[in-house]
Amino acid sequence: MRLLDYAELLSAYASQRSETAFATLVERHVALVYSSALRQVRDPHLAEEITQAVFIILARKAGSFSK
């Protein structure tokens, strides 16, 4: 079984509201998003909030991204 790429996961979430696809996206990218936020704000709690906001925005806008 091959792993789905980012675009395929995002498409599955946008078209089918696949919670599994979105969870996989979060799992694969949460560390990168958090570490990037932490480097910018240098506050772990704020970095966690930023990370949550990033994925909330991604969930809301998933259908508007082009292939």
GROMACS .gro file of C-alpha atoms in nm:
model
   67
    1MET     CA    1   0.000   0.000   0.000
    2ARG     CA    2   0.149   0.334  -0.104
    3LEU     CA    3   0.141   0.644   0.111
    4LEU     CA    4  -0.078   0.928  -0.008
    5ASP     CA    5   0.097   1.255  -0.074
    6TYR     CA    6   0.000   1.590   0.072
    7ALA     CA    7  -0.222   1.690  -0.221
    8GLU     CA    8  -0.408   1.359  -0.219
    9LEU     CA    9  -0.472   1.381   0.154
   10LEU     CA   10  -0.590   1.740   0.128
   11SER     CA   11  -0.816   1.647  -0.161
   12ALA     CA   12  -0.965   1.355   0.034
   13TYR     CA   13  -1.035   1.582   0.327
   14ALA     CA   14  -1.183   1.859   0.112
   15SER     CA   15  -1.407   1.636  -0.097
   16GLN     CA   16  -1.505   1.365   0.151
   17ARG     CA   17  -1.433   1.529   0.486
   18SER     CA   18  -1.208   1.234   0.559
   19GLU     CA   19  -1.102   1.268   0.921
   20THR     CA   20  -0.837   1.002   0.862
   21ALA     CA   21  -0.682   1.205   0.580
   22PHE     CA   22  -0.677   1.520   0.791
   23ALA     CA   23  -0.533   1.336   1.091
   24THR     CA   24  -0.258   1.202   0.866
   25LEU     CA   25  -0.180   1.553   0.743
   26VAL     CA   26  -0.159   1.680   1.098
   27GLU     CA   27   0.054   1.387   1.210
   28ARG     CA   28   0.301   1.437   0.926
   29HIS     CA   29   0.333   1.814   0.961
   30VAL     CA   30   0.259   1.912   1.321
   31ALA     CA   31   0.624   1.900   1.431
   32LEU     CA   32   0.735   2.120   1.142
   33VAL     CA   33   0.459   2.374   1.202
   34TYR     CA   34   0.523   2.382   1.577
   35SER     CA   35   0.901   2.415   1.544
   36SER     CA   36   0.861   2.695   1.288
   37ALA     CA   37   0.620   2.879   1.515
   38LEU     CA   38   0.846   2.828   1.816
   39ARG     CA   39   1.144   2.973   1.631
   40GLN     CA   40   0.939   3.281   1.550
   41VAL     CA   41   0.771   3.350   1.884
   42ARG     CA   42   1.007   3.175   2.131
   43ASP     CA   43   0.715   3.087   2.357
   44PRO     CA   44   0.604   2.721   2.370
   45HIS     CA   45   0.244   2.799   2.468
   46LEU     CA   46   0.202   3.057   2.195
   47ALA     CA   47   0.365   2.821   1.945
   48GLU     CA   48   0.106   2.555   2.037
   49GLU     CA   49  -0.177   2.804   1.979
   50ILE     CA   50  -0.029   2.906   1.645
   51THR     CA   51   0.003   2.541   1.545
   52GLN     CA   52  -0.363   2.480   1.626
   53ALA     CA   53  -0.463   2.790   1.431
   54VAL     CA   54  -0.265   2.677   1.127
   55PHE     CA   55  -0.451   2.347   1.112
   56ILE     CA   56  -0.789   2.509   1.178
   57ILE     CA   57  -0.727   2.744   0.886
   58LEU     CA   58  -0.613   2.452   0.670
   59ALA     CA   59  -0.934   2.262   0.753
   60ARG     CA   60  -1.151   2.562   0.668
   61LYS     CA   61  -0.974   2.643   0.342
   62ALA     CA   62  -0.900   2.289   0.222
   63GLY     CA   63  -1.151   2.311  -0.060
   64SER     CA   64  -1.010   2.633  -0.200
   65PHE     CA   65  -0.661   2.505  -0.282
   66SER     CA   66  -0.590   2.424  -0.644
   67LYS     CA   67  -0.423   2.104  -0.747
   0.00000   0.00000   0.00000
